[in-house]
């Protein structure tokens, strides 16, 4: 705890030390440029001049402004001009200039000699000398005070703009995550309702099969709960979930459902949205098998197409009736929304009627690899065959 409490003062000290070094560097640069300019002007008028002396005198004069700069910065930070609040800051800045010019005059008179131009005689410090110097140079100090205030305001407004952009970006990210979580949470009850409805239908004619479905459903819900807050998983993990789901459907349809898998091994460690396949496979089973009196099939394939991962879900159903308006259900519309939130225009989801029969749903997302998984071994053990 003591170490943590000391870190903040140390960090603050380093920050202000950095600001001080920047201020010093700026005034040193101004002093050098002013000294060089004074030296060149003297040479142009055929006066004897020493560059070192000119720079020294310039640095001596500007050192007072460098010393007073932090005061102006603090004042400008404390009283910021805005559209709705400008009277008090303007008054404070005006009074601040009076203090700034007076402080500069006091330092100038007391630390650096004031000479009479014609005779070169040094005038000792006094109130009358201070008054004369302050009034005669009152406007000159403004050309130092005003730029410091303007630069301070510019830095502050830039800093505020950056903070506003970062805050907006953070809020947009949080909003996108909230929307994705909402869409994902909508899939769970939708899928659960359909599965429970299938179990209740099966209870009246095959209690054993219904019990098997309940066991499979518990396994499926366990997998879903383990990744409830995860937006992207590997294709391998997604296929494990789909495998459990298809076991439920196989119990329901028995020999009427045939599942074909053609998964490219190099795609198993690619990232996909969590539960992206389940609603698509569910639709394929529902419209490719359930609506047919005989046997039906569902085929899942994946491949890499340059920088894209392409996943196809095909079924043996009647496809989409092109003559009537097609209304998408909850699962398909949510899948579209999630893909758009995650990948923007870099994704596609297409529904394509097959030439002979059936529908092909094709999903394309950017190909992004996750951590290394046992892709080849998993492929050999699970998906190198159709079943």
mmCIF file of C-alpha atoms in Angstrom:
data_model
loop_
_atom_site.group_PDB
_atom_site.id
_atom_site.type_symbol
_atom_site.label_atom_id
_atom_site.label_comp_id
_atom_site.label_asym_id
_atom_site.label_seq_id
_atom_site.Cartn_x
_atom_site.Cartn_y
_atom_site.Cartn_z
ATOM 1 C CA UNK A 1 0.000 0.000 0.000
ATOM 2 C CA UNK A 2 2.849 2.390 0.856
ATOM 3 C CA UNK A 3 4.424 1.827 -2.534
ATOM 4 C CA UNK A 4 1.133 2.510 -4.307
ATOM 5 C CA UNK A 5 0.564 5.708 -2.321
ATOM 6 C CA UNK A 6 4.022 7.025 -3.183
ATOM 7 C CA UNK A 7 3.699 6.292 -6.902
ATOM 8 C CA UNK A 8 1.090 9.006 -7.507
ATOM 9 C CA UNK A 9 3.167 11.927 -6.056
ATOM 10 C CA UNK A 10 6.209 10.660 -7.930
ATOM 11 C CA UNK A 11 4.218 10.505 -11.156
ATOM 12 C CA UNK A 12 2.849 14.020 -10.579
ATOM 13 C CA UNK A 13 6.344 15.375 -9.888
ATOM 14 C CA UNK A 14 7.687 13.818 -13.070
ATOM 15 C CA UNK A 15 4.799 15.249 -15.062
ATOM 16 C CA UNK A 16 5.362 18.809 -13.822
ATOM 17 C CA UNK A 17 9.122 18.411 -14.238
ATOM 18 C CA UNK A 18 8.466 17.467 -17.852
ATOM 19 C CA UNK A 19 6.268 20.540 -18.324
ATOM 20 C CA UNK A 20 8.991 22.720 -16.794
ATOM 21 C CA UNK A 21 11.635 21.334 -19.122
ATOM 22 C CA UNK A 22 9.402 21.964 -22.126
ATOM 23 C CA UNK A 23 8.782 25.575 -21.044
ATOM 24 C CA UNK A 24 12.520 26.114 -20.498
ATOM 25 C CA UNK A 25 13.363 24.608 -23.896
ATOM 26 C CA UNK A 26 10.871 26.874 -25.673
ATOM 27 C CA UNK A 27 12.193 30.046 -24.049
ATOM 28 C CA UNK A 28 15.811 29.013 -24.673
ATOM 29 C CA UNK A 29 14.984 28.565 -28.351
ATOM 30 C CA UNK A 30 13.266 31.977 -28.454
ATOM 31 C CA UNK A 31 16.258 33.588 -26.706
ATOM 32 C CA UNK A 32 18.745 32.051 -29.163
ATOM 33 C CA UNK A 33 16.698 33.140 -32.186
ATOM 34 C CA UNK A 34 16.271 36.653 -30.764
ATOM 35 C CA UNK A 35 19.988 36.908 -29.993
ATOM 36 C CA UNK A 36 20.949 35.820 -33.510
ATOM 37 C CA UNK A 37 18.499 38.326 -34.988
ATOM 38 C CA UNK A 38 19.918 41.157 -32.832
ATOM 39 C CA UNK A 39 23.449 40.209 -33.864
ATOM 40 C CA UNK A 40 22.562 40.234 -37.566
ATOM 41 C CA UNK A 41 20.795 43.586 -37.224
ATOM 42 C CA UNK A 42 23.869 45.095 -35.582
ATOM 43 C CA UNK A 43 26.135 43.791 -38.309
ATOM 44 C CA UNK A 44 23.762 45.139 -40.935
ATOM 45 C CA UNK A 45 24.141 48.616 -39.419
ATOM 46 C CA UNK A 46 27.948 48.268 -39.315
ATOM 47 C CA UNK A 47 28.032 48.084 -35.507
ATOM 48 C CA UNK A 48 30.482 45.915 -33.654
ATOM 49 C CA UNK A 49 28.634 42.926 -32.249
ATOM 50 C CA UNK A 50 29.341 39.693 -30.412
ATOM 51 C CA UNK A 51 26.966 36.817 -31.066
ATOM 52 C CA UNK A 52 27.685 35.299 -27.648
ATOM 53 C CA UNK A 53 26.916 38.579 -25.905
ATOM 54 C CA UNK A 54 23.699 39.099 -27.848
ATOM 55 C CA UNK A 55 22.458 35.606 -27.033
ATOM 56 C CA UNK A 56 23.437 36.058 -23.374
ATOM 57 C CA UNK A 57 21.539 39.332 -23.075
ATOM 58 C CA UNK A 58 18.544 37.854 -24.868
ATOM 59 C CA UNK A 59 18.550 34.796 -22.594
ATOM 60 C CA UNK A 60 18.833 37.041 -19.527
ATOM 61 C CA UNK A 61 15.808 39.065 -20.629
ATOM 62 C CA UNK A 62 13.648 36.095 -21.620
ATOM 63 C CA UNK A 63 14.528 34.159 -18.474
ATOM 64 C CA UNK A 64 12.151 36.423 -16.554
ATOM 65 C CA UNK A 65 9.284 35.500 -18.876
ATOM 66 C CA UNK A 66 10.211 31.824 -18.529
ATOM 67 C CA UNK A 67 10.051 32.212 -14.746
ATOM 68 C CA UNK A 68 6.571 33.794 -14.944
ATOM 69 C CA UNK A 69 5.167 31.393 -17.561
ATOM 70 C CA UNK A 70 3.880 28.777 -15.041
ATOM 71 C CA UNK A 71 1.828 31.510 -13.345
ATOM 72 C CA UNK A 72 0.148 32.387 -16.664
ATOM 73 C CA UNK A 73 -0.493 28.708 -17.477
ATOM 74 C CA UNK A 74 -2.106 28.071 -14.091
ATOM 75 C CA UNK A 75 -4.239 31.195 -14.469
ATOM 76 C CA UNK A 76 -5.369 30.208 -17.980
ATOM 77 C CA UNK A 77 -6.173 26.666 -16.811
ATOM 78 C CA UNK A 78 -8.182 28.015 -13.876
ATOM 79 C CA UNK A 79 -10.141 30.595 -15.901
ATOM 80 C CA UNK A 80 -11.044 29.126 -19.268
ATOM 81 C CA UNK A 81 -12.959 31.144 -21.822
ATOM 82 C CA UNK A 82 -16.103 29.418 -23.058
ATOM 83 C CA UNK A 83 -19.167 30.512 -24.976
ATOM 84 C CA UNK A 84 -21.334 30.541 -21.865
ATOM 85 C CA UNK A 85 -18.709 31.639 -19.374
ATOM 86 C CA UNK A 86 -16.407 34.406 -20.527
ATOM 87 C CA UNK A 87 -16.940 37.481 -18.339
ATOM 88 C CA UNK A 88 -15.217 36.204 -15.182
ATOM 89 C CA UNK A 89 -12.333 34.511 -17.080
ATOM 90 C CA UNK A 90 -11.792 37.662 -19.154
ATOM 91 C CA UNK A 91 -11.650 39.811 -16.020
ATOM 92 C CA UNK A 92 -9.286 37.327 -14.358
ATOM 93 C CA UNK A 93 -6.981 37.274 -17.394
ATOM 94 C CA UNK A 94 -6.959 41.074 -17.540
ATOM 95 C CA UNK A 95 -6.039 41.365 -13.859
ATOM 96 C CA UNK A 96 -3.551 38.560 -14.377
ATOM 97 C CA UNK A 97 -1.833 40.557 -17.084
ATOM 98 C CA UNK A 98 -1.480 43.485 -14.709
ATOM 99 C CA UNK A 99 0.165 41.216 -12.128
ATOM 100 C CA UNK A 100 2.315 39.573 -14.818
ATOM 101 C CA UNK A 101 3.632 42.870 -16.196
ATOM 102 C CA UNK A 102 4.227 44.298 -12.724
ATOM 103 C CA UNK A 103 6.065 41.164 -11.590
ATOM 104 C CA UNK A 104 8.195 41.272 -14.716
ATOM 105 C CA UNK A 105 9.016 44.940 -14.106
ATOM 106 C CA UNK A 106 9.965 44.271 -10.452
ATOM 107 C CA UNK A 107 12.269 41.413 -11.435
ATOM 108 C CA UNK A 108 13.786 43.382 -14.293
ATOM 109 C CA UNK A 109 14.530 46.459 -12.209
ATOM 110 C CA UNK A 110 15.942 44.564 -9.230
ATOM 111 C CA UNK A 111 17.977 41.830 -10.909
ATOM 112 C CA UNK A 112 19.216 43.455 -14.106
ATOM 113 C CA UNK A 113 20.658 47.000 -14.223
ATOM 114 C CA UNK A 114 18.676 49.795 -15.855
ATOM 115 C CA UNK A 115 20.951 52.078 -17.846
ATOM 116 C CA UNK A 116 20.307 55.507 -19.253
ATOM 117 C CA UNK A 117 20.573 55.162 -23.013
ATOM 118 C CA UNK A 118 22.526 58.399 -23.691
ATOM 119 C CA UNK A 119 25.011 58.221 -20.831
ATOM 120 C CA UNK A 120 25.078 54.506 -19.993
ATOM 121 C CA UNK A 121 24.809 55.296 -16.304
ATOM 122 C CA UNK A 122 23.224 52.560 -14.170
ATOM 123 C CA UNK A 123 20.114 53.743 -12.330
ATOM 124 C CA UNK A 124 19.679 52.208 -8.851
ATOM 125 C CA UNK A 125 16.349 50.480 -8.172
ATOM 126 C CA UNK A 126 13.600 52.673 -6.701
ATOM 127 C CA UNK A 127 9.841 53.026 -6.792
ATOM 128 C CA UNK A 128 10.067 55.865 -9.306
ATOM 129 C CA UNK A 129 12.301 53.795 -11.597
ATOM 130 C CA UNK A 130 9.935 50.840 -11.243
ATOM 131 C CA UNK A 131 6.931 53.038 -12.077
ATOM 132 C CA UNK A 132 8.619 54.550 -15.133
ATOM 133 C CA UNK A 133 9.809 51.148 -16.398
ATOM 134 C CA UNK A 134 6.415 49.483 -15.813
ATOM 135 C CA UNK A 135 4.384 52.200 -17.571
ATOM 136 C CA UNK A 136 6.790 52.529 -20.496
ATOM 137 C CA UNK A 137 6.937 48.748 -21.080
ATOM 138 C CA UNK A 138 3.339 47.902 -20.122
ATOM 139 C CA UNK A 139 2.289 47.131 -23.699
ATOM 140 C CA UNK A 140 5.505 45.270 -24.523
ATOM 141 C CA UNK A 141 4.789 42.623 -21.870
ATOM 142 C CA UNK A 142 1.449 41.937 -23.556
ATOM 143 C CA UNK A 143 3.262 40.375 -26.535
ATOM 144 C CA UNK A 144 4.666 37.787 -24.157
ATOM 145 C CA UNK A 145 1.583 37.284 -22.005
ATOM 146 C CA UNK A 146 -0.982 36.893 -24.796
ATOM 147 C CA UNK A 147 0.835 34.088 -26.730
ATOM 148 C CA UNK A 148 1.302 32.101 -23.512
ATOM 149 C CA UNK A 149 -2.451 32.280 -22.824
ATOM 150 C CA UNK A 150 -3.341 31.337 -26.425
ATOM 151 C CA UNK A 151 -0.929 28.391 -26.512
ATOM 152 C CA UNK A 152 -2.252 27.172 -23.146
ATOM 153 C CA UNK A 153 -5.834 27.334 -24.415
ATOM 154 C CA UNK A 154 -4.861 25.520 -27.619
ATOM 155 C CA UNK A 155 -3.211 22.693 -25.663
ATOM 156 C CA UNK A 156 -6.183 22.460 -23.287
ATOM 157 C CA UNK A 157 -8.730 22.338 -26.104
ATOM 158 C CA UNK A 158 -6.680 19.706 -27.945
ATOM 159 C CA UNK A 159 -6.445 17.640 -24.756
ATOM 160 C CA UNK A 160 -10.203 17.960 -24.205
ATOM 161 C CA UNK A 161 -10.880 16.963 -27.797
ATOM 162 C CA UNK A 162 -8.702 13.866 -27.448
ATOM 163 C CA UNK A 163 -10.373 12.900 -24.176
ATOM 164 C CA UNK A 164 -13.789 13.402 -25.751
ATOM 165 C CA UNK A 165 -12.843 11.192 -28.698
ATOM 166 C CA UNK A 166 -11.480 8.488 -26.388
ATOM 167 C CA UNK A 167 -14.620 8.661 -24.251
ATOM 168 C CA UNK A 168 -16.879 8.442 -27.299
ATOM 169 C CA UNK A 169 -14.864 5.508 -28.621
ATOM 170 C CA UNK A 170 -15.076 3.788 -25.242
ATOM 171 C CA UNK A 171 -18.831 4.395 -25.047
ATOM 172 C CA UNK A 172 -19.315 3.087 -28.586
ATOM 173 C CA UNK A 173 -17.321 -0.036 -27.717
ATOM 174 C CA UNK A 174 -19.373 -0.564 -24.554
ATOM 175 C CA UNK A 175 -22.588 -0.017 -26.517
ATOM 176 C CA UNK A 176 -21.509 -2.498 -29.188
ATOM 177 C CA UNK A 177 -20.632 -5.072 -26.524
ATOM 178 C CA UNK A 178 -23.973 -4.522 -24.822
ATOM 179 C CA UNK A 179 -25.819 -4.929 -28.121
ATOM 180 C CA UNK A 180 -23.854 -8.095 -28.933
ATOM 181 C CA UNK A 181 -24.557 -9.511 -25.476
ATOM 182 C CA UNK A 182 -28.247 -8.720 -25.924
ATOM 183 C CA UNK A 183 -28.347 -10.430 -29.319
ATOM 184 C CA UNK A 184 -26.476 -13.432 -27.952
ATOM 185 C CA UNK A 185 -28.758 -13.652 -24.913
ATOM 186 C CA UNK A 186 -31.775 -13.682 -27.221
ATOM 187 C CA UNK A 187 -30.443 -16.801 -28.965
ATOM 188 C CA UNK A 188 -30.355 -18.877 -25.776
ATOM 189 C CA UNK A 189 -34.079 -18.719 -24.936
ATOM 190 C CA UNK A 190 -34.979 -19.048 -28.630
ATOM 191 C CA UNK A 191 -32.914 -22.225 -28.991
ATOM 192 C CA UNK A 192 -34.006 -23.550 -25.577
ATOM 193 C CA UNK A 193 -37.682 -23.043 -26.371
ATOM 194 C CA UNK A 194 -37.400 -24.939 -29.659
ATOM 195 C CA UNK A 195 -35.496 -27.825 -28.051
ATOM 196 C CA UNK A 196 -37.904 -28.136 -25.107
ATOM 197 C CA UNK A 197 -40.813 -28.092 -27.526
ATOM 198 C CA UNK A 198 -39.199 -30.962 -29.449
ATOM 199 C CA UNK A 199 -38.679 -32.916 -26.208
ATOM 200 C CA UNK A 200 -42.312 -32.428 -25.144
ATOM 201 C CA UNK A 201 -43.474 -33.670 -28.558
ATOM 202 C CA UNK A 202 -41.233 -36.729 -28.302
ATOM 203 C CA UNK A 203 -42.395 -37.625 -24.777
ATOM 204 C CA UNK A 204 -45.755 -38.845 -26.067
ATOM 205 C CA UNK A 205 -44.251 -41.434 -28.422
ATOM 206 C CA UNK A 206 -40.682 -42.243 -27.263
ATOM 207 C CA UNK A 207 -39.863 -41.602 -23.596
ATOM 208 C CA UNK A 208 -36.375 -43.109 -23.860
ATOM 209 C CA UNK A 209 -35.429 -40.853 -26.747
ATOM 210 C CA UNK A 210 -36.841 -37.853 -24.868
ATOM 211 C CA UNK A 211 -34.665 -38.676 -21.854
ATOM 212 C CA UNK A 212 -31.621 -38.927 -24.114
ATOM 213 C CA UNK A 213 -32.449 -35.515 -25.520
ATOM 214 C CA UNK A 214 -32.664 -34.061 -22.017
ATOM 215 C CA UNK A 215 -29.193 -35.411 -21.189
ATOM 216 C CA UNK A 216 -27.844 -34.000 -24.451
ATOM 217 C CA UNK A 217 -29.552 -30.684 -23.725
ATOM 218 C CA UNK A 218 -27.873 -30.455 -20.312
ATOM 219 C CA UNK A 219 -24.482 -31.005 -21.948
ATOM 220 C CA UNK A 220 -25.308 -28.385 -24.539
ATOM 221 C CA UNK A 221 -26.381 -25.815 -21.937
ATOM 222 C CA UNK A 222 -23.178 -26.464 -19.977
ATOM 223 C CA UNK A 223 -21.098 -25.659 -23.071
ATOM 224 C CA UNK A 224 -23.189 -22.561 -23.702
ATOM 225 C CA UNK A 225 -22.775 -21.314 -20.120
ATOM 226 C CA UNK A 226 -19.003 -21.791 -20.246
ATOM 227 C CA UNK A 227 -18.778 -19.264 -23.077
ATOM 228 C CA UNK A 228 -21.675 -16.985 -22.177
ATOM 229 C CA UNK A 229 -19.511 -13.825 -22.048
ATOM 230 C CA UNK A 230 -17.328 -14.733 -25.024
ATOM 231 C CA UNK A 231 -18.082 -13.131 -28.371
ATOM 232 C CA UNK A 232 -15.613 -15.131 -30.475
ATOM 233 C CA UNK A 233 -14.480 -18.744 -30.246
ATOM 234 C CA UNK A 234 -12.517 -21.024 -32.520
ATOM 235 C CA UNK A 235 -14.319 -22.952 -35.222
ATOM 236 C CA UNK A 236 -13.232 -26.112 -33.392
ATOM 237 C CA UNK A 237 -15.145 -25.022 -30.267
ATOM 238 C CA UNK A 238 -18.151 -23.979 -32.324
ATOM 239 C CA UNK A 239 -18.232 -27.363 -34.042
ATOM 240 C CA UNK A 240 -18.094 -29.126 -30.674
ATOM 241 C CA UNK A 241 -21.221 -27.254 -29.683
ATOM 242 C CA UNK A 242 -22.917 -28.023 -32.996
ATOM 243 C CA UNK A 243 -21.989 -31.697 -32.645
ATOM 244 C CA UNK A 244 -23.875 -31.846 -29.325
ATOM 245 C CA UNK A 245 -26.810 -30.012 -30.859
ATOM 246 C CA UNK A 246 -26.947 -32.372 -33.836
ATOM 247 C CA UNK A 247 -26.919 -35.374 -31.492
ATOM 248 C CA UNK A 248 -30.145 -34.004 -30.020
ATOM 249 C CA UNK A 249 -31.647 -33.641 -33.474
ATOM 250 C CA UNK A 250 -30.495 -37.128 -34.489
ATOM 251 C CA UNK A 251 -32.282 -38.520 -31.442
ATOM 252 C CA UNK A 252 -35.375 -36.653 -32.498
ATOM 253 C CA UNK A 253 -35.346 -37.574 -36.194
ATOM 254 C CA UNK A 254 -33.429 -40.861 -35.886
ATOM 255 C CA UNK A 255 -32.543 -42.234 -39.341
ATOM 256 C CA UNK A 256 -34.324 -39.378 -41.132
ATOM 257 C CA UNK A 257 -31.403 -36.992 -40.484
ATOM 258 C CA UNK A 258 -28.013 -37.381 -42.132
ATOM 259 C CA UNK A 259 -25.202 -34.965 -41.284
ATOM 260 C CA UNK A 260 -22.290 -34.416 -43.633
ATOM 261 C CA UNK A 261 -19.171 -32.537 -42.536
ATOM 262 C CA UNK A 262 -16.379 -31.228 -44.733
ATOM 263 C CA UNK A 263 -14.155 -29.109 -42.522
ATOM 264 C CA UNK A 264 -10.796 -27.898 -43.803
ATOM 265 C CA UNK A 265 -8.248 -28.572 -41.042
ATOM 266 C CA UNK A 266 -6.534 -25.193 -41.464
ATOM 267 C CA UNK A 267 -9.801 -23.462 -40.491
ATOM 268 C CA UNK A 268 -10.256 -25.122 -37.091
ATOM 269 C CA UNK A 269 -8.281 -22.472 -35.207
ATOM 270 C CA UNK A 270 -10.002 -19.568 -36.986
ATOM 271 C CA UNK A 271 -12.159 -17.277 -34.880
ATOM 272 C CA UNK A 272 -15.924 -17.186 -35.424
ATOM 273 C CA UNK A 273 -18.743 -15.536 -33.454
ATOM 274 C CA UNK A 274 -19.890 -17.666 -30.545
ATOM 275 C CA UNK A 275 -23.074 -19.642 -31.427
ATOM 276 C CA UNK A 276 -23.036 -18.329 -34.987
ATOM 277 C CA UNK A 277 -23.689 -21.778 -36.499
ATOM 278 C CA UNK A 278 -26.415 -23.018 -34.155
ATOM 279 C CA UNK A 279 -29.327 -20.925 -35.501
ATOM 280 C CA UNK A 280 -28.220 -21.598 -39.082
ATOM 281 C CA UNK A 281 -27.961 -25.342 -38.527
ATOM 282 C CA UNK A 282 -31.261 -25.282 -36.638
ATOM 283 C CA UNK A 283 -32.949 -23.651 -39.639
ATOM 284 C CA UNK A 284 -31.364 -26.217 -41.950
ATOM 285 C CA UNK A 285 -32.748 -29.072 -39.826
ATOM 286 C CA UNK A 286 -36.113 -27.413 -39.439
ATOM 287 C CA UNK A 287 -36.649 -26.657 -43.131
ATOM 288 C CA UNK A 288 -34.392 -29.320 -44.677
ATOM 289 C CA UNK A 289 -35.600 -32.346 -42.665
ATOM 290 C CA UNK A 290 -38.631 -31.600 -40.502
ATOM 291 C CA UNK A 291 -40.761 -30.370 -43.409
ATOM 292 C CA UNK A 292 -40.045 -33.450 -45.548
ATOM 293 C CA UNK A 293 -41.808 -36.784 -45.159
ATOM 294 C CA UNK A 294 -38.702 -38.838 -45.912
ATOM 295 C CA UNK A 295 -35.033 -38.550 -45.252
ATOM 296 C CA UNK A 296 -33.094 -35.297 -45.343
ATOM 297 C CA UNK A 297 -29.548 -34.142 -44.917
ATOM 298 C CA UNK A 298 -27.566 -31.224 -43.594
ATOM 299 C CA UNK A 299 -24.054 -30.476 -44.791
ATOM 300 C CA UNK A 300 -21.558 -28.188 -43.011
ATOM 301 C CA UNK A 301 -18.322 -27.196 -44.730
ATOM 302 C CA UNK A 302 -15.557 -24.682 -44.164
ATOM 303 C CA UNK A 303 -12.671 -23.407 -46.220
ATOM 304 C CA UNK A 304 -10.225 -20.546 -46.365
ATOM 305 C CA UNK A 305 -10.593 -18.195 -49.308
ATOM 306 C CA UNK A 306 -7.541 -15.904 -49.176
ATOM 307 C CA UNK A 307 -8.195 -13.562 -46.207
ATOM 308 C CA UNK A 308 -11.711 -14.881 -45.615
ATOM 309 C CA UNK A 309 -13.154 -17.820 -43.713
ATOM 310 C CA UNK A 310 -16.144 -19.244 -45.579
ATOM 311 C CA UNK A 311 -18.635 -21.546 -43.845
ATOM 312 C CA UNK A 312 -21.497 -23.132 -45.775
ATOM 313 C CA UNK A 313 -24.571 -24.807 -44.284
ATOM 314 C CA UNK A 314 -26.604 -26.696 -46.866
ATOM 315 C CA UNK A 315 -29.822 -28.670 -46.552
ATOM 316 C CA UNK A 316 -32.035 -30.848 -48.722
ATOM 317 C CA UNK A 317 -35.179 -28.813 -48.188
ATOM 318 C CA UNK A 318 -37.282 -26.912 -50.715
ATOM 319 C CA UNK A 319 -35.232 -23.708 -50.423
ATOM 320 C CA UNK A 320 -36.658 -20.188 -50.430
ATOM 321 C CA UNK A 321 -39.744 -19.371 -52.439
ATOM 322 C CA UNK A 322 -38.520 -16.631 -54.749
ATOM 323 C CA UNK A 323 -42.081 -15.647 -55.715
ATOM 324 C CA UNK A 324 -42.982 -14.453 -52.182
ATOM 325 C CA UNK A 325 -41.377 -12.111 -49.699
ATOM 326 C CA UNK A 326 -39.003 -13.921 -47.357
ATOM 327 C CA UNK A 327 -39.249 -12.979 -43.687
ATOM 328 C CA UNK A 328 -36.244 -13.873 -41.558
ATOM 329 C CA UNK A 329 -36.739 -15.379 -38.116
ATOM 330 C CA UNK A 330 -35.102 -14.451 -34.820
ATOM 331 C CA UNK A 331 -32.069 -16.702 -35.261
ATOM 332 C CA UNK A 332 -31.172 -15.528 -38.765
ATOM 333 C CA UNK A 333 -31.812 -11.826 -38.114
ATOM 334 C CA UNK A 334 -29.789 -11.925 -34.890
ATOM 335 C CA UNK A 335 -26.948 -13.662 -36.690
ATOM 336 C CA UNK A 336 -26.907 -10.914 -39.319
ATOM 337 C CA UNK A 337 -26.851 -8.239 -36.608
ATOM 338 C CA UNK A 338 -24.021 -9.902 -34.681
ATOM 339 C CA UNK A 339 -21.909 -10.311 -37.806
ATOM 340 C CA UNK A 340 -22.458 -6.649 -38.701
ATOM 341 C CA UNK A 341 -21.514 -5.499 -35.184
ATOM 342 C CA UNK A 342 -18.364 -7.601 -35.073
ATOM 343 C CA UNK A 343 -17.015 -7.203 -38.609
ATOM 344 C CA UNK A 344 -18.870 -4.324 -40.267
ATOM 345 C CA UNK A 345 -18.731 -4.554 -44.051
ATOM 346 C CA UNK A 346 -16.012 -7.244 -43.927
ATOM 347 C CA UNK A 347 -18.649 -9.989 -43.527
ATOM 348 C CA UNK A 348 -21.436 -11.461 -45.624
ATOM 349 C CA UNK A 349 -24.332 -13.818 -44.989
ATOM 350 C CA UNK A 350 -26.034 -15.088 -48.110
ATOM 351 C CA UNK A 351 -29.015 -17.397 -48.674
ATOM 352 C CA UNK A 352 -28.709 -19.184 -52.007
ATOM 353 C CA UNK A 353 -31.115 -21.672 -53.525
ATOM 354 C CA UNK A 354 -29.325 -24.742 -54.849
ATOM 355 C CA UNK A 355 -29.785 -25.667 -58.545
ATOM 356 C CA UNK A 356 -31.313 -29.059 -57.761
ATOM 357 C CA UNK A 357 -32.866 -28.689 -54.337
ATOM 358 C CA UNK A 358 -32.174 -27.219 -50.939
ATOM 359 C CA UNK A 359 -30.747 -24.011 -49.569
ATOM 360 C CA UNK A 360 -27.164 -22.973 -48.943
ATOM 361 C CA UNK A 361 -26.408 -20.403 -46.266
ATOM 362 C CA UNK A 362 -22.912 -19.009 -46.801
ATOM 363 C CA UNK A 363 -21.125 -17.030 -44.070
ATOM 364 C CA UNK A 364 -17.920 -15.146 -44.832
ATOM 365 C CA UNK A 365 -15.857 -13.410 -42.131
ATOM 366 C CA UNK A 366 -12.237 -12.216 -41.896
ATOM 367 C CA UNK A 367 -9.838 -15.106 -41.324
ATOM 368 C CA UNK A 368 -8.226 -14.589 -37.919
ATOM 369 C CA UNK A 369 -6.298 -17.278 -36.120
ATOM 370 C CA UNK A 370 -6.670 -17.848 -32.394
ATOM 371 C CA UNK A 371 -4.186 -19.613 -30.110
ATOM 372 C CA UNK A 372 -2.782 -22.855 -31.448
ATOM 373 C CA UNK A 373 -5.105 -25.850 -31.179
ATOM 374 C CA UNK A 374 -4.612 -29.438 -32.145
ATOM 375 C CA UNK A 375 -6.209 -28.802 -35.512
ATOM 376 C CA UNK A 376 -4.915 -31.752 -37.473
ATOM 377 C CA UNK A 377 -5.555 -34.293 -34.703
ATOM 378 C CA UNK A 378 -9.027 -32.931 -34.087
ATOM 379 C CA UNK A 379 -9.753 -33.067 -37.797
ATOM 380 C CA UNK A 380 -8.625 -36.679 -38.035
ATOM 381 C CA UNK A 381 -10.638 -37.705 -34.975
ATOM 382 C CA UNK A 382 -13.879 -35.904 -35.734
ATOM 383 C CA UNK A 383 -14.362 -34.378 -39.152
ATOM 384 C CA UNK A 384 -12.342 -36.338 -41.663
ATOM 385 C CA UNK A 385 -15.476 -38.366 -42.254
ATOM 386 C CA UNK A 386 -19.153 -37.789 -42.933
ATOM 387 C CA UNK A 387 -21.798 -39.110 -40.581
#
